[in-house]
Coordinates of C-alpha atoms in Angstrom, one line a residue:
M1 CA -22.3 -1.0 -28.6
S2 CA -22.7 2.2 -26.8
R3 CA -20.0 3.3 -24.4
P4 CA -20.8 2.5 -20.7
E5 CA -20.8 6.1 -19.5
L6 CA -23.5 6.9 -22.1
Q7 CA -25.8 4.1 -20.8
A8 CA -26.2 4.9 -17.2
P9 CA -24.5 6.6 -14.2
P10 CA -21.6 4.4 -12.9
E11 CA -23.2 3.5 -9.6
I12 CA -26.1 2.0 -11.6
Y13 CA -24.2 0.6 -14.6
Y14 CA -21.8 -1.3 -12.3
G15 CA -24.4 -3.2 -10.3
D16 CA -23.6 -6.6 -8.8
T17 CA -23.7 -8.5 -12.1
E18 CA -21.6 -6.1 -14.1
A19 CA -19.1 -5.5 -11.3
K20 CA -18.4 -9.2 -11.0
K21 CA -18.2 -9.6 -14.8
Y22 CA -15.7 -6.7 -15.0
T23 CA -13.5 -7.9 -12.2
N24 CA -13.3 -11.5 -13.4
N25 CA -12.6 -10.7 -17.1
T26 CA -9.0 -11.6 -17.8
R27 CA -8.8 -9.2 -20.7
V28 CA -9.9 -6.3 -18.5
Q29 CA -7.4 -7.4 -15.8
Q30 CA -4.6 -7.3 -18.3
I31 CA -5.5 -3.9 -19.7
Q32 CA -6.0 -2.5 -16.2
A33 CA -2.6 -3.8 -15.2
D34 CA -0.9 -2.3 -18.2
M35 CA -2.4 1.1 -17.7
T36 CA -1.7 1.1 -14.0
Y37 CA 2.0 0.3 -14.5
R38 CA 2.1 3.1 -17.2
A39 CA 0.4 5.6 -14.8
L40 CA 3.0 4.8 -12.1
E41 CA 5.8 5.3 -14.6
L42 CA 4.4 8.7 -15.5
L43 CA 3.9 9.5 -11.8
N44 CA 7.7 9.4 -11.6
L45 CA 7.9 8.7 -7.8
P46 CA 11.3 8.4 -6.1
P47 CA 12.4 4.7 -6.3
D48 CA 12.4 2.5 -3.2
E49 CA 10.5 5.0 -1.1
P50 CA 7.0 4.5 0.4
A51 CA 4.4 6.9 -0.8
F52 CA 0.7 7.4 0.0
L53 CA -1.3 7.4 -3.2
L54 CA -5.0 8.1 -4.1
D55 CA -6.6 5.7 -6.5
I56 CA -9.5 7.6 -8.1
G57 CA -12.3 5.3 -9.2
C58 CA -10.6 2.3 -7.6
G59 CA -13.5 0.0 -8.4
S60 CA -12.9 -3.6 -7.2
G61 CA -9.2 -3.0 -6.6
L62 CA -7.5 -4.1 -9.8
S63 CA -5.3 -1.1 -9.8
G64 CA -4.9 -1.2 -6.1
E65 CA -3.3 -4.7 -6.3
I66 CA -0.6 -3.2 -8.6
L67 CA 0.0 -0.5 -6.0
D68 CA 0.3 -3.1 -3.3
E69 CA 2.7 -5.1 -5.4
E70 CA 4.9 -2.0 -6.0
G71 CA 5.0 -1.3 -2.3
Y72 CA 2.7 1.8 -2.0
I73 CA 0.2 2.7 0.6
W74 CA -3.1 3.8 -0.9
A75 CA -6.6 4.9 -0.5
G76 CA -9.3 4.4 -3.1
V77 CA -12.6 6.2 -3.9
D78 CA -15.4 4.9 -6.0
I79 CA -19.1 5.8 -6.5
A80 CA -20.3 2.2 -7.2
P81 CA -21.1 0.3 -4.0
S82 CA -21.1 -3.1 -5.8
M83 CA -17.5 -2.5 -6.9
L84 CA -16.4 -1.6 -3.4
E85 CA -18.1 -4.6 -2.0
I86 CA -16.0 -6.8 -4.3
A87 CA -12.9 -5.0 -3.3
L88 CA -13.7 -5.8 0.3
E89 CA -14.3 -9.4 -0.6
R90 CA -10.9 -9.5 -2.3
E91 CA -9.3 -8.1 0.8
V92 CA -7.4 -5.3 -0.9
E93 CA -5.0 -3.4 1.3
G94 CA -6.1 0.1 0.6
D95 CA -8.7 2.2 2.6
L96 CA -11.9 2.5 0.6
F97 CA -14.3 5.4 0.4
L98 CA -17.8 5.6 -1.3
Q99 CA -17.4 8.9 -3.1
D100 CA -18.9 10.9 -6.0
I101 CA -15.7 12.5 -7.4
G102 CA -17.9 15.1 -9.2
Q103 CA -18.8 16.5 -5.8
G104 CA -15.1 16.9 -4.9
F105 CA -12.9 15.3 -2.3
G106 CA -12.9 16.0 1.5
F107 CA -9.3 15.0 2.3
R108 CA -7.0 17.3 4.2
P109 CA -4.7 19.5 2.1
G110 CA -1.5 17.8 1.1
S111 CA -2.7 14.3 2.2
F112 CA -1.3 12.4 -0.8
D113 CA 2.1 12.0 -2.5
G114 CA 0.4 11.3 -5.9
A115 CA -2.8 10.1 -7.5
I116 CA -3.7 7.8 -10.4
S117 CA -7.0 7.1 -12.1
I118 CA -7.8 4.5 -14.8
S119 CA -10.7 4.8 -17.2
V120 CA -12.8 7.1 -14.9
L121 CA -12.5 10.8 -16.0
Q122 CA -14.9 10.4 -19.0
W123 CA -17.7 9.6 -16.6
L124 CA -17.7 13.3 -15.4
L125 CA -18.5 14.5 -18.9
N126 CA -22.2 13.6 -18.7
A127 CA -24.7 15.7 -16.8
E128 CA -26.5 13.7 -14.1
T129 CA -29.4 16.2 -13.9
S130 CA -30.5 19.4 -15.6
H131 CA -29.4 21.5 -12.6
P132 CA -26.5 23.8 -13.5
T133 CA -24.3 22.4 -10.7
S134 CA -24.5 19.0 -12.3
S135 CA -23.1 20.1 -15.6
P136 CA -19.7 18.7 -16.7
P137 CA -17.8 22.0 -16.2
H138 CA -19.1 22.4 -12.6
R139 CA -18.3 18.7 -11.7
L140 CA -14.9 18.9 -13.3
M141 CA -14.0 22.1 -11.5
R142 CA -15.0 20.6 -8.1
F143 CA -13.0 17.5 -9.0
F144 CA -9.8 19.2 -10.0
T145 CA -9.9 22.0 -7.4
T146 CA -10.2 19.5 -4.5
L147 CA -7.8 17.1 -6.0
H148 CA -5.2 19.9 -6.3
S149 CA -5.7 20.6 -2.6
A150 CA -5.4 17.0 -1.5
L151 CA -2.0 16.6 -3.2
R152 CA 1.3 17.7 -1.6
N153 CA 3.6 20.2 -3.3
P154 CA 5.4 19.0 -5.4
S155 CA 3.6 16.0 -6.7
R156 CA 1.8 14.5 -9.8
A157 CA -1.6 13.1 -10.7
V158 CA -1.9 10.8 -13.7
L159 CA -5.4 10.2 -15.1
Q160 CA -6.0 7.8 -17.9
F161 CA -9.3 8.4 -19.7
Y162 CA -11.2 7.8 -23.0
P163 CA -12.2 11.1 -24.7
T164 CA -14.5 11.0 -27.7
S165 CA -13.5 14.4 -29.2
D166 CA -11.0 17.1 -29.1
D167 CA -13.6 19.4 -27.4
Q168 CA -13.7 17.0 -24.4
I169 CA -9.9 17.1 -24.2
Q170 CA -9.9 20.9 -24.3
L171 CA -12.6 21.2 -21.7
I172 CA -10.8 18.8 -19.3
T173 CA -7.3 20.4 -19.7
S174 CA -8.5 24.0 -19.5
I175 CA -10.4 23.3 -16.2
A176 CA -7.4 21.4 -14.7
Q177 CA -5.3 24.5 -15.5
K178 CA -7.8 26.8 -13.9
A179 CA -7.7 24.6 -10.8
G180 CA -3.9 25.3 -10.5
F181 CA -2.4 22.3 -12.2
G182 CA 0.4 22.3 -14.7
G183 CA 1.2 19.6 -17.1
G184 CA -0.7 18.2 -20.1
L185 CA -1.6 15.2 -22.3
V186 CA 0.5 12.2 -22.9
V187 CA -0.7 10.0 -25.8
D188 CA 0.7 6.5 -26.2
Y189 CA 0.6 4.8 -29.6
P190 CA -1.2 7.7 -31.3
N191 CA -1.3 6.0 -34.7
S192 CA -3.0 2.8 -33.4
K193 CA -6.8 2.7 -33.1
K194 CA -6.6 -0.3 -30.8
A195 CA -3.7 0.5 -28.5
R196 CA -4.0 4.4 -28.3
K197 CA -4.2 5.5 -24.7
V198 CA -4.6 9.1 -23.4
Y199 CA -3.2 10.1 -20.0
L200 CA -3.6 13.5 -18.3
C201 CA -0.3 14.1 -16.5
L202 CA -0.8 16.9 -14.0
F203 CA 1.8 18.7 -11.9
V204 CA 1.3 20.4 -8.5
G205 CA 4.2 22.8 -8.1
G206 CA 7.3 21.3 -9.9
G207 CA 5.8 17.9 -9.8
G208 CA 9.1 16.3 -10.0
G209 CA 9.9 18.1 -13.2
A210 CA 7.8 20.6 -15.2
Q211 CA 8.2 18.9 -18.6
V212 CA 5.4 16.7 -19.8
P213 CA 6.7 13.1 -20.6
K214 CA 6.6 11.9 -24.1
G215 CA 4.1 9.3 -25.2
L216 CA 5.1 5.8 -26.4
E217 CA 5.4 5.4 -30.1
G218 CA 4.6 2.4 -32.4
E219 CA 1.9 0.8 -34.3
E220 CA 1.0 -2.2 -32.1
G221 CA 1.2 -0.9 -28.6
M222 CA 1.1 -2.6 -25.2
D223 CA -2.1 -4.5 -25.8
E224 CA -0.4 -6.6 -28.5
D225 CA 3.0 -7.0 -27.0
E226 CA 3.7 -10.6 -26.2
D227 CA 6.3 -9.8 -23.5
E228 CA 3.7 -7.7 -21.6
K229 CA 1.2 -10.6 -21.8
V230 CA 3.8 -13.0 -20.5
K231 CA 4.7 -10.6 -17.6
F232 CA 1.0 -10.2 -16.8
E233 CA 0.3 -13.9 -16.8
K234 CA 3.3 -14.6 -14.5
R235 CA 2.0 -11.9 -12.1
R236 CA -1.5 -13.4 -12.2
Q237 CA -0.2 -16.9 -11.5
R238 CA 1.7 -15.6 -8.5
E239 CA -1.5 -14.0 -7.2
L240 CA -3.5 -17.2 -7.6
R241 CA -0.8 -19.2 -5.8
R242 CA -0.8 -16.7 -3.0
E243 CA -4.6 -16.8 -2.7
K244 CA -4.6 -20.6 -2.5
S245 CA -1.9 -20.7 0.1
G246 CA -3.5 -18.0 2.2
K247 CA -0.3 -16.1 2.4
R248 CA 0.2 -12.4 1.5
K249 CA 3.4 -10.9 0.1
E250 CA 5.9 -10.2 2.9
V251 CA 8.0 -7.1 3.1
K252 CA 11.5 -7.9 4.5
G253 CA 13.6 -4.8 4.3
R254 CA 14.1 -3.0 7.6
D255 CA 14.7 0.4 6.1
W256 CA 11.6 0.1 4.0
I257 CA 9.5 -0.8 7.0
L258 CA 10.8 2.1 9.0
K259 CA 10.0 4.5 6.2
K260 CA 6.5 3.1 5.8
K261 CA 5.9 3.4 9.6
E262 CA 7.1 7.0 9.6
L263 CA 4.8 7.8 6.7
Y264 CA 1.9 6.4 8.6
R265 CA 2.8 8.5 11.6
R266 CA 3.0 11.7 9.4
R267 CA -0.5 10.8 8.1
G268 CA -1.9 10.7 11.6
K269 CA -2.5 6.9 11.8
E270 CA -2.9 5.8 15.4
D271 CA -1.4 2.7 17.0
V272 CA 1.7 2.4 14.8
P273 CA 4.0 0.0 16.6
R274 CA 7.3 1.4 18.0
D275 CA 10.5 0.6 16.2
S276 CA 12.6 -2.3 17.6
K277 CA 15.7 -4.2 16.7
Y278 CA 13.4 -6.9 15.3
T279 CA 11.9 -4.7 12.7
G280 CA 12.5 -6.2 9.3
R281 CA 12.3 -9.9 10.2
K282 CA 9.8 -12.0 8.3
R283 CA 6.3 -11.5 9.6
K284 CA 2.9 -12.2 8.3
T285 CA 1.5 -8.8 9.4
I286 CA 3.6 -5.7 9.9
F287 CA 0.9 -3.4 11.4

């Protein structure tokens, strides 16, 4: 079967039916969770500190749920309206934007502490029209240039994608470098056809360390690891129980809440409640 990005533009391919099928597929959920956790590991953010992240190609919020679970504030962009509608129905925590990433981002410079993207970058490698500005190099340059601007210095962006050739990898990495990024490729399980995953780990400034992380080794990989499957199923069961009870995960730590509120203030969010001696008690809604 032909790859999705070769069949139609993403906003057309992921219509109502395909978007629901994608979101409800437990296999997709597991793979998406695995890759999101790996992207966060490569992002190398300071532990136990709130951060404002950009989820590029957020879709229906599968990656965003992991960001919520790990305690991050996030905003997501996607070009497919049907995907974003499902994300709204699922009541994800992030702010959602309908955005063609090939046209670049319009965020203020230094808005984000990091960015992740799961299974999206390959969609930019197909020309939408015959116009020169719709060519993959033009779209990639707008994408990387505006992404570099939107990230603070230092920070990282981790973009998982599915290349079909070494030429595609060379095109993407060279344009990212021209846009000002450092870093390079991280390939997990390079000897496994089924589990091999490619991540573009990009640095703005030092990016928390100028050395590109090493890829994971082995023949089987995360997709076949029983411990990972068990961990995913436990997380999924917790989510199902939370949905049935109507309760969302509570954040109890006073210091964590104060840091999160301060981050909101720095980002220009209005109506952030003032700090009080009660901050940190159990509450259904913090903001």
